[in-house]
mmCIF file of C-alpha atoms in Angstrom:
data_model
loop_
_atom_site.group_PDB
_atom_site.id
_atom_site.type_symbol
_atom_site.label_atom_id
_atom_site.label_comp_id
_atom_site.label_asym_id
_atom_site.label_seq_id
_atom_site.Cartn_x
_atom_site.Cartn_y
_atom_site.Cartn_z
ATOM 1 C CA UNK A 1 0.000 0.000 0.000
ATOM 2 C CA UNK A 2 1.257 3.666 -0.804
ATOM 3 C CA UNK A 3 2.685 5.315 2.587
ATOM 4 C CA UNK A 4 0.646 8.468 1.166
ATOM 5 C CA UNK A 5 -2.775 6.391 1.376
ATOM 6 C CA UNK A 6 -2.187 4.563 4.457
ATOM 7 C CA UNK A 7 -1.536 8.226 6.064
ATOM 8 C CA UNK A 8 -4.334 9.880 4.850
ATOM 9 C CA UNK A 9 -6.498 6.209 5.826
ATOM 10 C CA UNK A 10 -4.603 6.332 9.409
ATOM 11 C CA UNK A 11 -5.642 9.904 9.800
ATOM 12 C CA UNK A 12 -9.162 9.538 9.156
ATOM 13 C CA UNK A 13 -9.029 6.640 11.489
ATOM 14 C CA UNK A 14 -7.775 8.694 14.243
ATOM 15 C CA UNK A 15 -9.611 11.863 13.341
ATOM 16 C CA UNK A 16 -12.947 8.883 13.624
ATOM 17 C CA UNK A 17 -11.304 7.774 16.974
ATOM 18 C CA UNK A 18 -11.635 11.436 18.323
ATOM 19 C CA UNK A 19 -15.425 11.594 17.450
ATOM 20 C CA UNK A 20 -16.546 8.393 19.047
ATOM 21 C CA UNK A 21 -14.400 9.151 22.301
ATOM 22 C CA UNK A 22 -16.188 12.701 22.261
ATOM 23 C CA UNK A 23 -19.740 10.812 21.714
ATOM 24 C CA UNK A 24 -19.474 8.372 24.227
ATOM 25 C CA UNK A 25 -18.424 10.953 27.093
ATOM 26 C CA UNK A 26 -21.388 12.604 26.045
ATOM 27 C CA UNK A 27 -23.807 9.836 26.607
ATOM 28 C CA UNK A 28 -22.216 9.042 29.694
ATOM 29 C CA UNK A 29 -22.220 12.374 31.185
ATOM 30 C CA UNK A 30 -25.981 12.436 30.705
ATOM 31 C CA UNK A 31 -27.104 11.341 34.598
ATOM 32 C CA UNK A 32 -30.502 9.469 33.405
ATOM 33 C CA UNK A 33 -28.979 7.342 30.396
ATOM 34 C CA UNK A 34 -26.691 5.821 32.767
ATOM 35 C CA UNK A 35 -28.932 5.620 35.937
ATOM 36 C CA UNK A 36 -32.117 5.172 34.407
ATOM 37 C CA UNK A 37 -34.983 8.122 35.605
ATOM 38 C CA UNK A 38 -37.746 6.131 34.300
ATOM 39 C CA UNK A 39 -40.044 5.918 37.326
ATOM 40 C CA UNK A 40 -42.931 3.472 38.058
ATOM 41 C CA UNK A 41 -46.083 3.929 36.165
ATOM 42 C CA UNK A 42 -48.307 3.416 38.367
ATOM 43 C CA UNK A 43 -46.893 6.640 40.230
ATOM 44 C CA UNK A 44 -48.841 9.483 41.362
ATOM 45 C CA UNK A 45 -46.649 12.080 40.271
ATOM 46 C CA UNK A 46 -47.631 14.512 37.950
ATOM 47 C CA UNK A 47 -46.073 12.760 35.025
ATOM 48 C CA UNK A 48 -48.108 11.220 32.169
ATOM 49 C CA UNK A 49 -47.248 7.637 31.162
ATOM 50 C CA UNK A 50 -47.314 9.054 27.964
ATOM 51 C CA UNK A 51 -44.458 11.194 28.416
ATOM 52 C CA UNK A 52 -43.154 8.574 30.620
ATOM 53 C CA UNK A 53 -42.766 5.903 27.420
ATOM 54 C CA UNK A 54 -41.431 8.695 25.621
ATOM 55 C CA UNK A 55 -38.781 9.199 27.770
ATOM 56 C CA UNK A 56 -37.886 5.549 28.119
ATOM 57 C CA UNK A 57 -37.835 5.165 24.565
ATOM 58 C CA UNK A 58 -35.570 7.847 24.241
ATOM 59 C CA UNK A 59 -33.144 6.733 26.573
ATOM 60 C CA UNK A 60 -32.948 2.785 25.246
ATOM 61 C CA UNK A 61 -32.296 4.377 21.791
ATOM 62 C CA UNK A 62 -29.326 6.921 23.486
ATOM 63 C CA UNK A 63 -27.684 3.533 25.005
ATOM 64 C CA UNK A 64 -28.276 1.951 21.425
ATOM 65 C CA UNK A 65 -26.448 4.322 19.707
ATOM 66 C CA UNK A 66 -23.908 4.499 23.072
ATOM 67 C CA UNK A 67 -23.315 0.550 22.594
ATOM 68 C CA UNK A 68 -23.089 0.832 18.708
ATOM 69 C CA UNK A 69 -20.485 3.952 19.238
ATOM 70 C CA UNK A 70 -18.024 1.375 21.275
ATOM 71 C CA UNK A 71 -18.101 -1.287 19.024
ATOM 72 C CA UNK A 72 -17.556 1.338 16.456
ATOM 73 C CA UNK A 73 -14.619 2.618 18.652
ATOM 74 C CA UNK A 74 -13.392 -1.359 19.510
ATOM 75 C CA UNK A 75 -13.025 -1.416 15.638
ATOM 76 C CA UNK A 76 -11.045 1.832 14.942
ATOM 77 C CA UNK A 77 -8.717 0.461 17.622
ATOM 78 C CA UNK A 78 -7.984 -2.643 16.231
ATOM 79 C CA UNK A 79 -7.299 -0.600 13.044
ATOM 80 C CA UNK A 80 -5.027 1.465 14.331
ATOM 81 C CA UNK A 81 -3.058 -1.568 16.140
ATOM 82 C CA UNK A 82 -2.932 -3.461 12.861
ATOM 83 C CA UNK A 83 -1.300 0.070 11.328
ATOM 84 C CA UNK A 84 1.111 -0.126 13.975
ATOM 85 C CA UNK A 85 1.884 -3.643 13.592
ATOM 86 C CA UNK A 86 2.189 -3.227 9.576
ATOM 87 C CA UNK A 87 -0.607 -5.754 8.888
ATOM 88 C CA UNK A 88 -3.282 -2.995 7.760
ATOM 89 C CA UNK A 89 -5.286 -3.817 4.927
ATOM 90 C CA UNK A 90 -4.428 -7.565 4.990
ATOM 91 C CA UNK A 91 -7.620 -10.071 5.146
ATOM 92 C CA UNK A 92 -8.315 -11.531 8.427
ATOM 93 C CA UNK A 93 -9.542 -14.552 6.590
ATOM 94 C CA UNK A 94 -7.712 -15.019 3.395
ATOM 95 C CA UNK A 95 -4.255 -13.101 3.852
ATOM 96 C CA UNK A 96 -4.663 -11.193 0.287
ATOM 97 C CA UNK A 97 -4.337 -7.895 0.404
ATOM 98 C CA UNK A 98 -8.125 -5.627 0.860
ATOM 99 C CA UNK A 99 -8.408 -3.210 -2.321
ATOM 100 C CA UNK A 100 -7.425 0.318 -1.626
ATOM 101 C CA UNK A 101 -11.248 1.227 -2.827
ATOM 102 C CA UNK A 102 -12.239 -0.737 0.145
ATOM 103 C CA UNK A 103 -10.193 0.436 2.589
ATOM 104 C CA UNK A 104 -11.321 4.268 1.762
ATOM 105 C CA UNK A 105 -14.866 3.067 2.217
ATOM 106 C CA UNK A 106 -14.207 1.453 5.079
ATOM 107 C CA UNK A 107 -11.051 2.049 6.766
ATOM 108 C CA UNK A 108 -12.088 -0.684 9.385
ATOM 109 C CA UNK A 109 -12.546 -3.213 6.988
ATOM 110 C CA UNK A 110 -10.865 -6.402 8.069
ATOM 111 C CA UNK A 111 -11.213 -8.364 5.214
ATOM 112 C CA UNK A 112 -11.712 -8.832 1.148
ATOM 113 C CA UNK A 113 -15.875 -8.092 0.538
ATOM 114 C CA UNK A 114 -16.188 -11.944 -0.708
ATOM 115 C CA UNK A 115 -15.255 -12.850 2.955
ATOM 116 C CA UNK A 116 -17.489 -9.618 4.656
ATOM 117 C CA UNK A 117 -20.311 -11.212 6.669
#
């Protein structure tokens, strides 16, 4: 691979890095993702179950995209290593090398698209 691509792909890794990082801070800085504020239903506060399945929806879709953003992260990491080691943009499952095309598409791409589950 070209040192010029592998920069520019090892850059947008770590500029992606950055992002997710920032994200998931942000969902765990907010006090009722993480703690759950979701009260009984059958409470007699002035809250309508309504708003209350609102709110609960809300926050399972926050710790959706929270869980999706470390996996997300879990793979940028593992790209990164494999830059490090000098094994970036080799096939996990067939040793041949992933097309550059790929690799711009989807610089966590661990292997050829015939092998991509």
């Amino acid at each position: 691979m070209d040192e010029q691509v592998l920069k520019e792909l090892k850059n947008k890794l770590e500029h992606e890095k950055r992002d997710l990082e920032e994200r998931i801070d942000n969902y765990l800085n907010q006090e009722d993702l993480m703690e759950g504020s979701v009260g009984e239903l059958n409470s007699f506060d002035e809250t309508h179950p309504g708003d209350q399945g609102t709110e609960l929806f809300e926050r399972e879709k926050d710790m959706t995209l929270y869980h999706r953003d470390k996996q997300q992260l879990e793979e940028v990491d593992h790209a990164l290593e494999k830059i490090d080691a000098g094994t970036y943009g080799i096939c996990e499952e067939t040793g041949k090398e992933i097309p550059v095309e790929r690799l711009k598409a989807v610089p966590t791409a661990r292997t050829v698209v015939s092998e991509a589950e």
